[in-house]
Amino acid sequence: EVQLVESGGGLVQPGGSLRLSCAASGFTFSSYWIHWVRQAPGKGLVWVSRINNDGSGTTYADSAKGRFTISRDNAKNTVYLQMNSLRAEDTAVYYCARLNHGGAEDYWGQGTLVTVSS
Amino acid sequence: DIVMTQSPDSLAVSLGERATISCKSSQSVLYSSNNKDYLAWYQQKPGQPPKLLIYWASTRESGVPDRFSGSGSGTDFTLTISSLQAEDVAVYYCQQCYSTPYTFGQGTKLEIK
Protein backbone atom coordinates (compact mmCIF):
# COMPACT_ATOMS: atom_id res chain seq x y z
CA GLU A 1 0.00 0.00 0.00
CA VAL A 2 1.38 3.39 -0.98
CA GLN A 3 1.79 5.68 2.03
CA LEU A 4 3.15 9.16 2.52
CA VAL A 5 3.43 10.45 6.07
CA GLU A 6 4.35 14.06 6.82
CA SER A 7 5.83 15.23 10.10
CA GLY A 8 7.67 18.20 11.55
CA GLY A 9 4.91 20.78 11.63
CA GLY A 10 4.15 22.92 14.62
CA LEU A 11 4.04 26.44 16.01
CA VAL A 12 6.95 28.70 15.12
CA GLN A 13 7.57 32.40 15.54
CA PRO A 14 7.88 34.70 12.53
CA GLY A 15 11.41 34.52 11.19
CA GLY A 16 11.88 31.01 12.53
CA SER A 17 12.61 27.72 10.80
CA LEU A 18 11.08 24.28 10.51
CA ARG A 19 12.01 21.13 8.64
CA LEU A 20 9.17 19.01 7.35
CA SER A 21 9.65 15.36 6.50
CA CYS A 22 7.68 13.11 4.17
CA ALA A 23 8.28 9.41 4.76
CA ALA A 24 7.23 7.14 1.93
CA SER A 25 6.49 3.42 1.76
CA GLY A 26 4.79 0.90 -0.47
CA PHE A 27 6.43 1.89 -3.76
CA THR A 28 9.85 2.30 -5.37
CA PHE A 29 10.55 5.70 -3.89
CA SER A 30 13.64 6.44 -5.98
CA SER A 31 11.57 6.25 -9.18
CA TYR A 32 9.16 9.08 -8.36
CA TRP A 33 9.19 12.84 -8.22
CA ILE A 34 7.66 14.30 -5.07
CA HIS A 35 5.78 17.59 -4.63
CA TRP A 36 4.88 19.75 -1.66
CA VAL A 37 1.49 21.50 -1.74
CA ARG A 38 0.07 23.69 0.99
CA GLN A 39 -3.38 24.82 2.05
CA ALA A 40 -3.99 27.76 4.34
CA PRO A 41 -6.93 27.34 6.74
CA GLY A 42 -10.18 27.53 4.79
CA LYS A 43 -8.37 28.30 1.54
CA GLY A 44 -7.42 26.53 -1.68
CA LEU A 45 -4.45 24.43 -2.72
CA VAL A 46 -1.12 26.04 -3.57
CA TRP A 47 1.80 24.18 -5.11
CA VAL A 48 5.07 24.87 -3.27
CA SER A 49 7.95 22.80 -4.60
CA ARG A 50 9.03 19.64 -6.38
CA ILE A 51 12.06 17.38 -6.51
CA ASN A 52 12.95 14.87 -9.18
CA ASN A 53 13.56 11.19 -8.50
CA ASP A 54 17.30 11.38 -7.79
CA GLY A 55 17.29 14.77 -6.11
CA SER A 56 19.30 16.51 -8.82
CA GLY A 57 16.48 18.81 -9.88
CA THR A 58 14.29 21.08 -7.78
CA THR A 59 11.72 23.78 -8.49
CA TYR A 60 10.00 26.29 -6.24
CA ALA A 61 7.03 28.61 -6.26
CA ASP A 62 8.01 32.27 -6.10
CA SER A 63 6.71 32.40 -2.53
CA ALA A 64 9.23 29.72 -1.51
CA LYS A 65 12.29 30.73 -3.51
CA GLY A 66 15.23 31.70 -1.35
CA ARG A 67 13.52 30.58 1.86
CA PHE A 68 12.56 26.92 1.35
CA THR A 69 14.81 24.04 0.31
CA ILE A 70 13.53 20.67 -0.83
CA SER A 71 15.76 17.61 -0.63
CA ARG A 72 15.50 13.84 -0.47
CA ASP A 73 17.29 10.82 0.92
CA ASN A 74 16.43 7.81 -1.23
CA ALA A 75 18.15 5.48 1.24
CA LYS A 76 15.62 6.59 3.86
CA ASN A 77 12.64 6.95 1.49
CA THR A 78 12.17 10.49 2.76
CA VAL A 79 11.73 13.95 1.29
CA TYR A 80 12.41 17.07 3.33
CA LEU A 81 11.26 20.66 3.14
CA GLN A 82 13.51 23.04 5.05
CA MET A 83 11.61 26.26 5.66
CA ASN A 84 13.48 29.36 6.85
CA SER A 85 12.45 32.97 7.46
CA LEU A 86 8.88 31.87 8.04
CA ARG A 87 6.07 34.40 7.75
CA ALA A 88 2.50 34.45 9.00
CA GLU A 89 1.32 33.80 5.45
CA ASP A 90 3.17 30.46 5.45
CA THR A 91 0.62 29.15 7.96
CA ALA A 92 -0.97 26.14 6.28
CA VAL A 93 -1.32 22.41 6.15
CA TYR A 94 1.61 21.11 4.12
CA TYR A 95 1.03 18.01 2.03
CA CYS A 96 3.58 15.90 0.21
CA ALA A 97 2.37 14.08 -2.87
CA ARG A 98 3.74 11.61 -5.38
CA LEU A 99 3.79 12.55 -9.05
CA ASN A 100 2.35 10.01 -11.47
CA HIS A 101 3.28 9.42 -15.12
CA GLY A 102 0.59 11.87 -16.17
CA GLY A 103 2.13 14.72 -14.20
CA ALA A 104 -0.60 14.66 -11.57
CA GLU A 105 -0.29 14.02 -7.85
CA ASP A 106 -1.74 10.55 -7.35
CA TYR A 107 -0.99 9.85 -3.68
CA TRP A 108 -1.04 12.40 -0.89
CA GLY A 109 -0.11 12.32 2.75
CA GLN A 110 -2.50 13.46 5.45
CA GLY A 111 -0.61 16.72 5.88
CA THR A 112 1.20 18.49 8.70
CA LEU A 113 0.10 21.84 10.09
CA VAL A 114 2.55 24.72 10.24
CA THR A 115 1.48 27.74 12.27
CA VAL A 116 3.59 30.88 12.17
CA SER A 117 2.62 33.20 14.97
CA SER A 118 4.11 35.16 17.83
CA ASP B 1 2.27 31.65 -14.34
CA ILE B 2 -0.76 29.90 -15.80
CA VAL B 3 -3.94 31.12 -14.14
CA MET B 4 -6.68 28.53 -13.61
CA THR B 5 -10.26 29.79 -13.24
CA GLN B 6 -13.10 27.51 -12.18
CA SER B 7 -16.81 28.15 -12.42
CA PRO B 8 -19.02 28.20 -10.56
CA ASP B 9 -17.53 28.79 -7.12
CA SER B 10 -20.34 26.71 -5.63
CA LEU B 11 -22.96 24.40 -7.01
CA ALA B 12 -26.02 22.68 -5.55
CA VAL B 13 -27.36 19.66 -7.43
CA SER B 14 -30.09 17.15 -6.60
CA LEU B 15 -29.17 13.55 -5.92
CA GLY B 16 -29.08 11.57 -9.16
CA GLU B 17 -28.72 14.68 -11.29
CA ARG B 18 -25.73 15.81 -13.36
CA ALA B 19 -23.11 18.17 -11.98
CA THR B 20 -20.79 20.09 -14.28
CA ILE B 21 -17.76 22.15 -13.29
CA SER B 22 -15.78 24.28 -15.71
CA CYS B 23 -12.08 25.09 -15.62
CA LYS B 24 -10.28 27.52 -17.90
CA SER B 25 -6.54 28.04 -18.19
CA SER B 26 -4.91 31.31 -19.19
CA GLN B 27 -2.82 29.46 -21.76
CA SER B 28 -2.90 26.09 -23.44
CA VAL B 29 -1.82 23.08 -21.39
CA LEU B 30 -1.62 20.81 -24.43
CA TYR B 31 1.80 19.21 -24.71
CA SER B 32 2.39 18.92 -28.45
CA SER B 33 4.96 16.12 -28.27
CA ASN B 34 2.42 13.59 -27.00
CA ASN B 35 -0.86 15.42 -27.68
CA LYS B 36 -1.84 15.24 -24.00
CA ASP B 37 -3.51 17.97 -22.02
CA TYR B 38 -1.79 18.28 -18.66
CA LEU B 39 -4.91 19.01 -16.64
CA ALA B 40 -5.95 17.15 -13.51
CA TRP B 41 -9.06 17.16 -11.33
CA TYR B 42 -9.08 16.52 -7.58
CA GLN B 43 -11.78 15.97 -4.99
CA GLN B 44 -11.25 17.15 -1.43
CA LYS B 45 -13.55 16.32 1.46
CA PRO B 46 -13.34 18.17 4.81
CA GLY B 47 -10.33 17.18 6.88
CA GLN B 48 -8.89 15.00 4.11
CA PRO B 49 -6.14 15.45 1.54
CA PRO B 50 -7.10 15.88 -2.10
CA LYS B 51 -7.87 12.77 -4.10
CA LEU B 52 -6.89 12.50 -7.75
CA LEU B 53 -9.91 11.85 -9.99
CA ILE B 54 -8.77 12.63 -13.54
CA TYR B 55 -5.46 13.32 -15.23
CA TRP B 56 -4.54 14.14 -18.83
CA ALA B 57 -7.90 15.96 -18.85
CA SER B 58 -9.93 12.80 -19.38
CA THR B 59 -8.10 9.74 -17.99
CA ARG B 60 -9.86 8.44 -14.92
CA GLU B 61 -7.58 7.42 -12.06
CA SER B 62 -7.79 3.78 -11.04
CA GLY B 63 -10.66 3.13 -8.66
CA VAL B 64 -12.56 6.32 -9.45
CA PRO B 65 -16.25 5.62 -10.23
CA ASP B 66 -17.19 5.97 -13.87
CA ARG B 67 -19.81 8.61 -13.05
CA PHE B 68 -16.82 11.00 -12.98
CA SER B 69 -15.59 12.10 -16.39
CA GLY B 70 -13.33 14.82 -17.72
CA SER B 71 -13.36 16.51 -21.10
CA GLY B 72 -11.90 19.44 -22.98
CA SER B 73 -8.63 20.44 -24.54
CA GLY B 74 -6.32 23.40 -24.85
CA THR B 75 -7.68 25.93 -22.40
CA ASP B 76 -11.25 24.80 -21.64
CA PHE B 77 -12.06 21.79 -19.51
CA THR B 78 -15.04 20.23 -17.77
CA LEU B 79 -15.55 17.79 -14.94
CA THR B 80 -18.89 16.01 -15.08
CA ILE B 81 -20.52 13.86 -12.43
CA SER B 82 -23.24 12.05 -14.30
CA SER B 83 -25.45 11.08 -11.37
CA LEU B 84 -24.67 12.83 -8.11
CA GLN B 85 -24.30 10.65 -5.03
CA ALA B 86 -24.30 11.86 -1.43
CA GLU B 87 -20.63 10.93 -1.05
CA ASP B 88 -19.70 13.33 -3.87
CA VAL B 89 -20.22 16.37 -1.64
CA ALA B 90 -16.77 17.97 -1.64
CA VAL B 91 -14.65 20.74 -3.06
CA TYR B 92 -13.30 20.07 -6.54
CA TYR B 93 -10.08 21.54 -7.90
CA CYS B 94 -8.55 21.58 -11.35
CA GLN B 95 -4.77 21.83 -11.71
CA GLN B 96 -2.52 22.42 -14.66
CA CYS B 97 0.48 20.08 -14.65
CA TYR B 98 1.98 21.61 -17.80
CA SER B 99 4.48 24.02 -16.32
CA THR B 100 5.69 25.11 -12.93
CA PRO B 101 4.26 26.49 -10.77
CA TYR B 102 1.57 23.83 -11.02
CA THR B 103 -1.36 26.13 -10.38
CA PHE B 104 -4.77 25.11 -9.09
CA GLY B 105 -8.15 26.61 -9.67
CA GLN B 106 -9.83 28.30 -6.72
CA GLY B 107 -12.09 25.32 -6.09
CA THR B 108 -15.79 24.58 -6.59
CA LYS B 109 -17.87 23.57 -3.60
CA LEU B 110 -20.45 20.94 -4.55
CA GLU B 111 -23.47 20.44 -2.33
CA ILE B 112 -26.75 18.56 -2.42
CA LYS B 113 -29.86 20.56 -3.34
mmCIF file of C-alpha atoms in Angstrom:
data_model
loop_
_atom_site.group_PDB
_atom_site.id
_atom_site.type_symbol
_atom_site.label_atom_id
_atom_site.label_comp_id
_atom_site.label_asym_id
_atom_site.label_seq_id
_atom_site.Cartn_x
_atom_site.Cartn_y
_atom_site.Cartn_z
ATOM 1 C CA GLU A 1 0.000 0.000 0.000
ATOM 2 C CA VAL A 2 1.376 3.385 -0.978
ATOM 3 C CA GLN A 3 1.791 5.678 2.025
ATOM 4 C CA LEU A 4 3.155 9.155 2.518
ATOM 5 C CA VAL A 5 3.434 10.453 6.070
ATOM 6 C CA GLU A 6 4.349 14.059 6.823
ATOM 7 C CA SER A 7 5.830 15.226 10.099
ATOM 8 C CA GLY A 8 7.668 18.201 11.552
ATOM 9 C CA GLY A 9 4.910 20.782 11.628
ATOM 10 C CA GLY A 10 4.151 22.920 14.615
ATOM 11 C CA LEU A 11 4.042 26.437 16.015
ATOM 12 C CA VAL A 12 6.951 28.697 15.123
ATOM 13 C CA GLN A 13 7.569 32.404 15.544
ATOM 14 C CA PRO A 14 7.879 34.699 12.532
ATOM 15 C CA GLY A 15 11.413 34.517 11.190
ATOM 16 C CA GLY A 16 11.885 31.014 12.533
ATOM 17 C CA SER A 17 12.611 27.722 10.797
ATOM 18 C CA LEU A 18 11.076 24.278 10.507
ATOM 19 C CA ARG A 19 12.014 21.129 8.642
ATOM 20 C CA LEU A 20 9.174 19.009 7.350
ATOM 21 C CA SER A 21 9.653 15.358 6.498
ATOM 22 C CA CYS A 22 7.684 13.113 4.170
ATOM 23 C CA ALA A 23 8.283 9.412 4.758
ATOM 24 C CA ALA A 24 7.228 7.140 1.926
ATOM 25 C CA SER A 25 6.488 3.423 1.756
ATOM 26 C CA GLY A 26 4.793 0.899 -0.475
ATOM 27 C CA PHE A 27 6.427 1.887 -3.758
ATOM 28 C CA THR A 28 9.854 2.297 -5.372
ATOM 29 C CA PHE A 29 10.546 5.698 -3.889
ATOM 30 C CA SER A 30 13.636 6.440 -5.976
ATOM 31 C CA SER A 31 11.566 6.254 -9.179
ATOM 32 C CA TYR A 32 9.163 9.079 -8.357
ATOM 33 C CA TRP A 33 9.187 12.840 -8.215
ATOM 34 C CA ILE A 34 7.657 14.301 -5.072
ATOM 35 C CA HIS A 35 5.776 17.585 -4.633
ATOM 36 C CA TRP A 36 4.883 19.750 -1.659
ATOM 37 C CA VAL A 37 1.495 21.495 -1.738
ATOM 38 C CA ARG A 38 0.069 23.694 0.992
ATOM 39 C CA GLN A 39 -3.381 24.818 2.050
ATOM 40 C CA ALA A 40 -3.995 27.759 4.342
ATOM 41 C CA PRO A 41 -6.935 27.337 6.738
ATOM 42 C CA GLY A 42 -10.184 27.526 4.785
ATOM 43 C CA LYS A 43 -8.370 28.299 1.536
ATOM 44 C CA GLY A 44 -7.420 26.527 -1.679
ATOM 45 C CA LEU A 45 -4.453 24.431 -2.719
ATOM 46 C CA VAL A 46 -1.120 26.045 -3.567
ATOM 47 C CA TRP A 47 1.803 24.184 -5.114
ATOM 48 C CA VAL A 48 5.074 24.872 -3.273
ATOM 49 C CA SER A 49 7.949 22.796 -4.599
ATOM 50 C CA ARG A 50 9.033 19.638 -6.376
ATOM 51 C CA ILE A 51 12.056 17.381 -6.509
ATOM 52 C CA ASN A 52 12.947 14.873 -9.182
ATOM 53 C CA ASN A 53 13.559 11.195 -8.496
ATOM 54 C CA ASP A 54 17.296 11.384 -7.786
ATOM 55 C CA GLY A 55 17.294 14.772 -6.108
ATOM 56 C CA SER A 56 19.297 16.512 -8.820
ATOM 57 C CA GLY A 57 16.479 18.807 -9.883
ATOM 58 C CA THR A 58 14.288 21.083 -7.783
ATOM 59 C CA THR A 59 11.719 23.784 -8.492
ATOM 60 C CA TYR A 60 9.998 26.294 -6.241
ATOM 61 C CA ALA A 61 7.027 28.606 -6.256
ATOM 62 C CA ASP A 62 8.014 32.268 -6.096
ATOM 63 C CA SER A 63 6.713 32.402 -2.526
ATOM 64 C CA ALA A 64 9.226 29.721 -1.513
ATOM 65 C CA LYS A 65 12.288 30.729 -3.508
ATOM 66 C CA GLY A 66 15.235 31.702 -1.355
ATOM 67 C CA ARG A 67 13.517 30.581 1.860
ATOM 68 C CA PHE A 68 12.560 26.922 1.347
ATOM 69 C CA THR A 69 14.811 24.038 0.311
ATOM 70 C CA ILE A 70 13.529 20.666 -0.832
ATOM 71 C CA SER A 71 15.765 17.610 -0.633
ATOM 72 C CA ARG A 72 15.495 13.845 -0.472
ATOM 73 C CA ASP A 73 17.289 10.821 0.923
ATOM 74 C CA ASN A 74 16.435 7.813 -1.227
ATOM 75 C CA ALA A 75 18.149 5.478 1.238
ATOM 76 C CA LYS A 76 15.622 6.592 3.863
ATOM 77 C CA ASN A 77 12.640 6.955 1.488
ATOM 78 C CA THR A 78 12.174 10.486 2.764
ATOM 79 C CA VAL A 79 11.734 13.951 1.293
ATOM 80 C CA TYR A 80 12.406 17.068 3.325
ATOM 81 C CA LEU A 81 11.263 20.661 3.137
ATOM 82 C CA GLN A 82 13.510 23.042 5.052
ATOM 83 C CA MET A 83 11.609 26.264 5.665
ATOM 84 C CA ASN A 84 13.477 29.365 6.853
ATOM 85 C CA SER A 85 12.445 32.972 7.461
ATOM 86 C CA LEU A 86 8.883 31.866 8.043
ATOM 87 C CA ARG A 87 6.069 34.402 7.748
ATOM 88 C CA ALA A 88 2.498 34.455 9.002
ATOM 89 C CA GLU A 89 1.316 33.796 5.451
ATOM 90 C CA ASP A 90 3.173 30.463 5.450
ATOM 91 C CA THR A 91 0.622 29.150 7.963
ATOM 92 C CA ALA A 92 -0.974 26.143 6.283
ATOM 93 C CA VAL A 93 -1.319 22.414 6.154
ATOM 94 C CA TYR A 94 1.609 21.109 4.122
ATOM 95 C CA TYR A 95 1.033 18.009 2.029
ATOM 96 C CA CYS A 96 3.580 15.896 0.212
ATOM 97 C CA ALA A 97 2.372 14.078 -2.868
ATOM 98 C CA ARG A 98 3.737 11.606 -5.383
ATOM 99 C CA LEU A 99 3.795 12.551 -9.050
ATOM 100 C CA ASN A 100 2.354 10.006 -11.469
ATOM 101 C CA HIS A 101 3.280 9.417 -15.117
ATOM 102 C CA GLY A 102 0.590 11.867 -16.165
ATOM 103 C CA GLY A 103 2.132 14.718 -14.205
ATOM 104 C CA ALA A 104 -0.600 14.664 -11.572
ATOM 105 C CA GLU A 105 -0.294 14.022 -7.848
ATOM 106 C CA ASP A 106 -1.740 10.553 -7.355
ATOM 107 C CA TYR A 107 -0.988 9.847 -3.683
ATOM 108 C CA TRP A 108 -1.045 12.400 -0.894
ATOM 109 C CA GLY A 109 -0.112 12.320 2.753
ATOM 110 C CA GLN A 110 -2.504 13.465 5.452
ATOM 111 C CA GLY A 111 -0.608 16.718 5.879
ATOM 112 C CA THR A 112 1.205 18.487 8.703
ATOM 113 C CA LEU A 113 0.095 21.843 10.089
ATOM 114 C CA VAL A 114 2.549 24.717 10.239
ATOM 115 C CA THR A 115 1.481 27.736 12.268
ATOM 116 C CA VAL A 116 3.593 30.878 12.168
ATOM 117 C CA SER A 117 2.621 33.196 14.967
ATOM 118 C CA SER A 118 4.113 35.156 17.826
ATOM 119 C CA ASP B 1 2.269 31.655 -14.344
ATOM 120 C CA ILE B 2 -0.762 29.902 -15.804
ATOM 121 C CA VAL B 3 -3.944 31.121 -14.140
ATOM 122 C CA MET B 4 -6.684 28.532 -13.614
ATOM 123 C CA THR B 5 -10.257 29.788 -13.236
ATOM 124 C CA GLN B 6 -13.096 27.508 -12.183
ATOM 125 C CA SER B 7 -16.807 28.151 -12.419
ATOM 126 C CA PRO B 8 -19.024 28.201 -10.564
ATOM 127 C CA ASP B 9 -17.530 28.793 -7.115
ATOM 128 C CA SER B 10 -20.345 26.713 -5.630
ATOM 129 C CA LEU B 11 -22.956 24.405 -7.006
ATOM 130 C CA ALA B 12 -26.015 22.675 -5.555
ATOM 131 C CA VAL B 13 -27.357 19.657 -7.433
ATOM 132 C CA SER B 14 -30.086 17.155 -6.597
ATOM 133 C CA LEU B 15 -29.174 13.548 -5.924
ATOM 134 C CA GLY B 16 -29.079 11.570 -9.161
ATOM 135 C CA GLU B 17 -28.716 14.678 -11.291
ATOM 136 C CA ARG B 18 -25.729 15.806 -13.358
ATOM 137 C CA ALA B 19 -23.113 18.173 -11.979
ATOM 138 C CA THR B 20 -20.794 20.092 -14.282
ATOM 139 C CA ILE B 21 -17.763 22.155 -13.293
ATOM 140 C CA SER B 22 -15.775 24.283 -15.714
ATOM 141 C CA CYS B 23 -12.082 25.094 -15.619
ATOM 142 C CA LYS B 24 -10.282 27.524 -17.904
ATOM 143 C CA SER B 25 -6.540 28.038 -18.186
ATOM 144 C CA SER B 26 -4.915 31.311 -19.195
ATOM 145 C CA GLN B 27 -2.822 29.460 -21.765
ATOM 146 C CA SER B 28 -2.896 26.093 -23.439
ATOM 147 C CA VAL B 29 -1.818 23.075 -21.389
ATOM 148 C CA LEU B 30 -1.619 20.810 -24.432
ATOM 149 C CA TYR B 31 1.802 19.210 -24.711
ATOM 150 C CA SER B 32 2.393 18.919 -28.448
ATOM 151 C CA SER B 33 4.961 16.117 -28.266
ATOM 152 C CA ASN B 34 2.422 13.588 -26.996
ATOM 153 C CA ASN B 35 -0.865 15.425 -27.679
ATOM 154 C CA LYS B 36 -1.839 15.236 -24.005
ATOM 155 C CA ASP B 37 -3.506 17.971 -22.018
ATOM 156 C CA TYR B 38 -1.791 18.284 -18.656
ATOM 157 C CA LEU B 39 -4.911 19.015 -16.644
ATOM 158 C CA ALA B 40 -5.951 17.154 -13.506
ATOM 159 C CA TRP B 41 -9.058 17.161 -11.326
ATOM 160 C CA TYR B 42 -9.085 16.520 -7.579
ATOM 161 C CA GLN B 43 -11.782 15.974 -4.990
ATOM 162 C CA GLN B 44 -11.252 17.151 -1.427
ATOM 163 C CA LYS B 45 -13.548 16.318 1.462
ATOM 164 C CA PRO B 46 -13.342 18.168 4.807
ATOM 165 C CA GLY B 47 -10.334 17.177 6.879
ATOM 166 C CA GLN B 48 -8.891 15.000 4.111
ATOM 167 C CA PRO B 49 -6.140 15.451 1.543
ATOM 168 C CA PRO B 50 -7.105 15.877 -2.096
ATOM 169 C CA LYS B 51 -7.866 12.770 -4.101
ATOM 170 C CA LEU B 52 -6.888 12.499 -7.755
ATOM 171 C CA LEU B 53 -9.905 11.846 -9.992
ATOM 172 C CA ILE B 54 -8.774 12.631 -13.539
ATOM 173 C CA TYR B 55 -5.455 13.323 -15.234
ATOM 174 C CA TRP B 56 -4.541 14.138 -18.834
ATOM 175 C CA ALA B 57 -7.897 15.959 -18.847
ATOM 176 C CA SER B 58 -9.930 12.796 -19.381
ATOM 177 C CA THR B 59 -8.099 9.741 -17.992
ATOM 178 C CA ARG B 60 -9.858 8.441 -14.916
ATOM 179 C CA GLU B 61 -7.580 7.423 -12.060
ATOM 180 C CA SER B 62 -7.785 3.778 -11.041
ATOM 181 C CA GLY B 63 -10.663 3.129 -8.660
ATOM 182 C CA VAL B 64 -12.562 6.319 -9.452
ATOM 183 C CA PRO B 65 -16.246 5.621 -10.229
ATOM 184 C CA ASP B 66 -17.187 5.966 -13.865
ATOM 185 C CA ARG B 67 -19.805 8.614 -13.053
ATOM 186 C CA PHE B 68 -16.820 10.997 -12.979
ATOM 187 C CA SER B 69 -15.587 12.104 -16.388
ATOM 188 C CA GLY B 70 -13.333 14.818 -17.721
ATOM 189 C CA SER B 71 -13.364 16.512 -21.104
ATOM 190 C CA GLY B 72 -11.905 19.436 -22.983
ATOM 191 C CA SER B 73 -8.627 20.436 -24.541
ATOM 192 C CA GLY B 74 -6.319 23.400 -24.851
ATOM 193 C CA THR B 75 -7.682 25.933 -22.401
ATOM 194 C CA ASP B 76 -11.247 24.801 -21.636
ATOM 195 C CA PHE B 77 -12.061 21.788 -19.508
ATOM 196 C CA THR B 78 -15.037 20.233 -17.770
ATOM 197 C CA LEU B 79 -15.547 17.788 -14.940
ATOM 198 C CA THR B 80 -18.889 16.012 -15.081
ATOM 199 C CA ILE B 81 -20.515 13.863 -12.427
ATOM 200 C CA SER B 82 -23.236 12.046 -14.300
ATOM 201 C CA SER B 83 -25.448 11.084 -11.372
ATOM 202 C CA LEU B 84 -24.673 12.826 -8.114
ATOM 203 C CA GLN B 85 -24.300 10.645 -5.030
ATOM 204 C CA ALA B 86 -24.305 11.863 -1.430
ATOM 205 C CA GLU B 87 -20.633 10.932 -1.047
ATOM 206 C CA ASP B 88 -19.702 13.328 -3.866
ATOM 207 C CA VAL B 89 -20.221 16.365 -1.641
ATOM 208 C CA ALA B 90 -16.773 17.967 -1.642
ATOM 209 C CA VAL B 91 -14.653 20.743 -3.056
ATOM 210 C CA TYR B 92 -13.297 20.067 -6.538
ATOM 211 C CA TYR B 93 -10.083 21.545 -7.895
ATOM 212 C CA CYS B 94 -8.550 21.581 -11.345
ATOM 213 C CA GLN B 95 -4.768 21.835 -11.707
ATOM 214 C CA GLN B 96 -2.522 22.424 -14.658
ATOM 215 C CA CYS B 97 0.481 20.084 -14.650
ATOM 216 C CA TYR B 98 1.975 21.607 -17.803
ATOM 217 C CA SER B 99 4.480 24.016 -16.320
ATOM 218 C CA THR B 100 5.688 25.106 -12.926
ATOM 219 C CA PRO B 101 4.259 26.487 -10.774
ATOM 220 C CA TYR B 102 1.571 23.827 -11.022
ATOM 221 C CA THR B 103 -1.362 26.134 -10.383
ATOM 222 C CA PHE B 104 -4.774 25.109 -9.086
ATOM 223 C CA GLY B 105 -8.154 26.612 -9.672
ATOM 224 C CA GLN B 106 -9.829 28.303 -6.718
ATOM 225 C CA GLY B 107 -12.091 25.323 -6.090
ATOM 226 C CA THR B 108 -15.787 24.579 -6.589
ATOM 227 C CA LYS B 109 -17.874 23.567 -3.603
ATOM 228 C CA LEU B 110 -20.445 20.937 -4.547
ATOM 229 C CA GLU B 111 -23.471 20.437 -2.335
ATOM 230 C CA ILE B 112 -26.753 18.559 -2.424
ATOM 231 C CA LYS B 113 -29.861 20.559 -3.339
#
